mmCIF file of C-alpha atoms in Angstrom:
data_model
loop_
_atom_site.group_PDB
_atom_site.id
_atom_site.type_symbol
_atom_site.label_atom_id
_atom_site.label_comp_id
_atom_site.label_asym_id
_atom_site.label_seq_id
_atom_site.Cartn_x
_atom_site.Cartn_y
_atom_site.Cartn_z
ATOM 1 C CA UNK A 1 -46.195 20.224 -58.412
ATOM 2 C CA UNK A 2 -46.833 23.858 -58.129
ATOM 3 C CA UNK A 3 -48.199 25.264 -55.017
ATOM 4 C CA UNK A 4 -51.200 26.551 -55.000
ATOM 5 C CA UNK A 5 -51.637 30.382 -53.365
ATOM 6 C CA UNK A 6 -54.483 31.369 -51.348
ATOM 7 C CA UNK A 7 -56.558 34.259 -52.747
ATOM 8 C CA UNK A 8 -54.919 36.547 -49.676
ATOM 9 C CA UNK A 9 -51.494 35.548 -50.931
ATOM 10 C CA UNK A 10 -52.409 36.286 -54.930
ATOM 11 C CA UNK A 11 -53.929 39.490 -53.318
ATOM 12 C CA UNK A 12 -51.093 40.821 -51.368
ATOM 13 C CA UNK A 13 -48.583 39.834 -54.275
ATOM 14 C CA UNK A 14 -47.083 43.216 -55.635
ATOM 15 C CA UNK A 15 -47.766 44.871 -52.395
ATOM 16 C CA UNK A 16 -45.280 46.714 -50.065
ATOM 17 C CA UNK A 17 -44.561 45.250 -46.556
ATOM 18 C CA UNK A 18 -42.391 46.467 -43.726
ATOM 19 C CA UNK A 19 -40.339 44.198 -42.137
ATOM 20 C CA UNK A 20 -40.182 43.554 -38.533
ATOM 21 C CA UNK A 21 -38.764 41.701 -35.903
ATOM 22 C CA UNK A 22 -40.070 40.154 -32.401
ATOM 23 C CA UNK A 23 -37.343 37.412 -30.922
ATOM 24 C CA UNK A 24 -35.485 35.586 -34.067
ATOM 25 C CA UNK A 25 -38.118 35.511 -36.228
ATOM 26 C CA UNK A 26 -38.980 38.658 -39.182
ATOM 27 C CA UNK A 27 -42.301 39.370 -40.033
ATOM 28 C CA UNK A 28 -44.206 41.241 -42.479
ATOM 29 C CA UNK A 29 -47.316 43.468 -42.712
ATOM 30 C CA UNK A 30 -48.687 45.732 -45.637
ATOM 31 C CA UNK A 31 -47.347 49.324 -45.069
ATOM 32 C CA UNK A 32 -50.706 50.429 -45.756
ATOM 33 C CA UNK A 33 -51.888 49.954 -42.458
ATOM 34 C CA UNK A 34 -48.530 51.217 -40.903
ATOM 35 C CA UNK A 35 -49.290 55.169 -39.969
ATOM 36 C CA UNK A 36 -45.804 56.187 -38.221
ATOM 37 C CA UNK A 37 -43.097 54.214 -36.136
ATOM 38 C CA UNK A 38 -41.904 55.658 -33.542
ATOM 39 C CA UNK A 39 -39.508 54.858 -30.500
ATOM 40 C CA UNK A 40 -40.764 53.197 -27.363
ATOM 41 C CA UNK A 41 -41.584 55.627 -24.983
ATOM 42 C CA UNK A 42 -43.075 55.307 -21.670
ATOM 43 C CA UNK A 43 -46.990 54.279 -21.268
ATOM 44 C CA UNK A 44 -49.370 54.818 -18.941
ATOM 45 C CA UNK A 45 -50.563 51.364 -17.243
ATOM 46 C CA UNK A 46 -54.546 50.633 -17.327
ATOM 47 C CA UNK A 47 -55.800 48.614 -14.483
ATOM 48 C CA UNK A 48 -56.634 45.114 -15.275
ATOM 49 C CA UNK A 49 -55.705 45.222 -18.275
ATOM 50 C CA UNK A 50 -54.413 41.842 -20.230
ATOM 51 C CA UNK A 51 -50.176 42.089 -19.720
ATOM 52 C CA UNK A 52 -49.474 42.193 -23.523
ATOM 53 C CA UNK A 53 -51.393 45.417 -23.600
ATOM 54 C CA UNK A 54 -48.794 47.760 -22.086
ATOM 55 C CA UNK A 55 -50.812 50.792 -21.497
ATOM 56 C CA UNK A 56 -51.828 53.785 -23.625
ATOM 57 C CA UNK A 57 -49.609 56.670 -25.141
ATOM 58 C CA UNK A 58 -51.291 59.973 -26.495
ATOM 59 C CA UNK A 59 -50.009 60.366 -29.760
ATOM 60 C CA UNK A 60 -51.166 64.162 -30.517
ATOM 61 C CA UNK A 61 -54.842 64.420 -28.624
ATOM 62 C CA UNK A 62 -55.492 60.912 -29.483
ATOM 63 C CA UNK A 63 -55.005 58.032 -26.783
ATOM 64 C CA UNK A 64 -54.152 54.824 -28.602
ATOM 65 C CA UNK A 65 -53.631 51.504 -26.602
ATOM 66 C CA UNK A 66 -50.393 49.896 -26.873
ATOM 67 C CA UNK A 67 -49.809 46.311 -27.392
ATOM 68 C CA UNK A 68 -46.388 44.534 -26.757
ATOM 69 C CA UNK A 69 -46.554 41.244 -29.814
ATOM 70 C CA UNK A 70 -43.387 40.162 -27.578
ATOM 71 C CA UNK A 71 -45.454 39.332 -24.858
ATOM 72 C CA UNK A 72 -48.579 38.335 -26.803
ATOM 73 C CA UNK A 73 -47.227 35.829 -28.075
ATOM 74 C CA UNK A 74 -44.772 34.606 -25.346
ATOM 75 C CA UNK A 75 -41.447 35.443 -27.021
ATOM 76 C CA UNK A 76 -38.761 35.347 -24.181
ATOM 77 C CA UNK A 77 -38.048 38.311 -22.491
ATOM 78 C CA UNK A 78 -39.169 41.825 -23.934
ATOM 79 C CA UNK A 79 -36.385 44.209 -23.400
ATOM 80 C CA UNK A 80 -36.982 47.917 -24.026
ATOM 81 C CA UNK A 81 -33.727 49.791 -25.607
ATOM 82 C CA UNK A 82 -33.156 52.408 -28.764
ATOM 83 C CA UNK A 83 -33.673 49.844 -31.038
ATOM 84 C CA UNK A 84 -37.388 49.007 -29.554
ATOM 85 C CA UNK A 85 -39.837 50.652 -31.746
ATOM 86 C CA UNK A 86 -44.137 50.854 -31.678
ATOM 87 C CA UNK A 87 -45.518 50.559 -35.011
ATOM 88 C CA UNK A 88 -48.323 52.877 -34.798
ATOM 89 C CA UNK A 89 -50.774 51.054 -37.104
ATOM 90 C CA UNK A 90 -54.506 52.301 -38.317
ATOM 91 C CA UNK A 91 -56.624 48.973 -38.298
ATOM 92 C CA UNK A 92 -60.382 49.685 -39.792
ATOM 93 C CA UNK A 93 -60.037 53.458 -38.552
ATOM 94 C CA UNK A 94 -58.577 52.563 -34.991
ATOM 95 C CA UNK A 95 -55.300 53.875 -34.465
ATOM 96 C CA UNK A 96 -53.183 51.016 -32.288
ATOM 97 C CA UNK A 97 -49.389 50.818 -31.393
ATOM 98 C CA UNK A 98 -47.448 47.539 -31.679
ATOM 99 C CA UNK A 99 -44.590 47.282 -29.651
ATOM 100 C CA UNK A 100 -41.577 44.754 -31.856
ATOM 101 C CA UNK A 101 -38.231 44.280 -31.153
ATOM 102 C CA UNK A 102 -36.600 46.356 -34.173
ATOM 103 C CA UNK A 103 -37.687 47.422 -38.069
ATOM 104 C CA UNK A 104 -35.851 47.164 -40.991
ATOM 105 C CA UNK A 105 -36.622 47.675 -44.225
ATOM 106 C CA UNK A 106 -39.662 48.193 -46.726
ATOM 107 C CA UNK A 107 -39.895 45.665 -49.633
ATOM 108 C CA UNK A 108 -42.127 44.560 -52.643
ATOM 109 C CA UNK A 109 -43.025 41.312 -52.922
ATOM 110 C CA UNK A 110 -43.526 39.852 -56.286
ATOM 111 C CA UNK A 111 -46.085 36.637 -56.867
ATOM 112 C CA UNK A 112 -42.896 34.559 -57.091
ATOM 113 C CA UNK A 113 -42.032 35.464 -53.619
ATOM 114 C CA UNK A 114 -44.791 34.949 -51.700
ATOM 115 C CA UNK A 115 -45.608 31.411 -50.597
ATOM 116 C CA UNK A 116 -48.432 29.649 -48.921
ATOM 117 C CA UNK A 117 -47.816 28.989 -45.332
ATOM 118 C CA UNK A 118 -47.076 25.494 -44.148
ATOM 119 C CA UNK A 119 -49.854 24.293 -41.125
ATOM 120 C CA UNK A 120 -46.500 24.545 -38.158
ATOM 121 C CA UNK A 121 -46.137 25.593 -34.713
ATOM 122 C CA UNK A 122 -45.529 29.647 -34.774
ATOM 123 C CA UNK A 123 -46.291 31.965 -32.580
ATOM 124 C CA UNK A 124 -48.760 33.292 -34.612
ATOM 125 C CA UNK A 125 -51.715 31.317 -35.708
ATOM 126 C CA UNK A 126 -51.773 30.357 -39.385
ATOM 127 C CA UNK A 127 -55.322 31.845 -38.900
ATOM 128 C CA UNK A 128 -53.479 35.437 -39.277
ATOM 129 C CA UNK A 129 -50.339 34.583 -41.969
ATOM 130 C CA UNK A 130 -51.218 35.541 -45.238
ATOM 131 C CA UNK A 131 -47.956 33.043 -46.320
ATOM 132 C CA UNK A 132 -44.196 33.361 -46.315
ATOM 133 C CA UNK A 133 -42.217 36.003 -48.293
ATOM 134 C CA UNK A 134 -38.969 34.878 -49.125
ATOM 135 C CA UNK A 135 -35.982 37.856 -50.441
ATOM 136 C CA UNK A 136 -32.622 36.100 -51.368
ATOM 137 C CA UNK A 137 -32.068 34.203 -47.695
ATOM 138 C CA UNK A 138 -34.590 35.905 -45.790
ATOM 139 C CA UNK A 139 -38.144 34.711 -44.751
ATOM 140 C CA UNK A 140 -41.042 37.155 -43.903
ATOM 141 C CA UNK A 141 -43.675 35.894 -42.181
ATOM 142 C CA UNK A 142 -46.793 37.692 -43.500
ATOM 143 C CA UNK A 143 -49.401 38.719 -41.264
ATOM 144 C CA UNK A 144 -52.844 39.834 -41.453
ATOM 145 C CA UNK A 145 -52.812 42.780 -39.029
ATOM 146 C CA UNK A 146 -56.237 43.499 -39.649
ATOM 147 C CA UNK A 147 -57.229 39.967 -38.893
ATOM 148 C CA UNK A 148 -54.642 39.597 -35.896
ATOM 149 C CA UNK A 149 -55.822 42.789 -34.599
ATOM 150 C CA UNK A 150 -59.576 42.739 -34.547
ATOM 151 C CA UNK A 151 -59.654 39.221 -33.058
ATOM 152 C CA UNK A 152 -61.368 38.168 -30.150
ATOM 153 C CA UNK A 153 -58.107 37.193 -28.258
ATOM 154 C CA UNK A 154 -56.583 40.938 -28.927
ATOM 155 C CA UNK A 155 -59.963 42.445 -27.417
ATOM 156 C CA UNK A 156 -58.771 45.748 -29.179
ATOM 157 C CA UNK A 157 -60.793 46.520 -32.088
ATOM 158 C CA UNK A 158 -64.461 45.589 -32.669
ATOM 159 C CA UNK A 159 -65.072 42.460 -35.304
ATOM 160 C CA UNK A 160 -66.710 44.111 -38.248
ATOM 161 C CA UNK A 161 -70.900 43.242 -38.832
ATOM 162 C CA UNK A 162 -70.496 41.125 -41.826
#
């Protein structure tokens, strides 16, 4: 028996994500919410702030806050080395930078591809996977940034009036 896609996974279908990493695990996000990547560079600490959110950089006259996923969502140590990049990502007109362990590519996912997630134990809620992209052996998780991002555990970005 066929599995039956949500209406975000039928949506997303056809779209472009880039692929990420944070510990062993690759994950995906629509590259239309992706505005640069960049290297890690050093932030500037807020006081009290939660510890996943690692400071703030100023990317050209604009301060954005920075949040490190690794430490969100508890995934062993995060180590920061050239291959540590910050996703600079533009969620509802809020510019944000998401610290992962490495990028790699940028791929289009066809209907065929793109599965419904299983209810399992991930870091990430299933509340913010669109589904599963699979590419020859690989897996992408597919995440709703703009879900993720504006929830009430990230504190970042205001829930929209709805």
């Amino acid at each position: 028996m066929a599995e039956a896609l949500t209406t975000g996974a039928k949506e997303i279908a056809g779209h472009e994500f880039l692929a990420f990493t944070l510990g062993s695990e690759e994950y995906g996000i629509d590259i239309l919410k992706v505005q640069e990547i960049r290297g890690y560079e050093t932030v500037t600490r807020i006081a009290n702030a939660p510890e996943f959110i690692k400071g703030v950089i100023n990317l050209r006259g604009i301060i954005i806050p920075v949040v490190d996923m690794r430490i969100k969502f508890k995934l062993g140590t995060p180590v920061y080395d050239q291959f540590t990049v910050v996703i600079i990502l533009n969620i509802n007109g809020r510019i944000v930078g998401m610290v992962v362990d490495s990028v790699s590519d940028v791929t289009t996912l066809t209907p065929e591809q793109v599965k419904q997630a299983p209810e399992m134990g991930t870091a990430f809620s299933t509340d913010y996977m669109i589904g599963l992209g699979t590419i020859d052996e690989r897996m992408l998780i597919l995440v709703d940034i703009d879900k993720l991002m504006s929830s009430a555990e990230m504190g970042l970005i205001e829930t929209l009036a709805a």
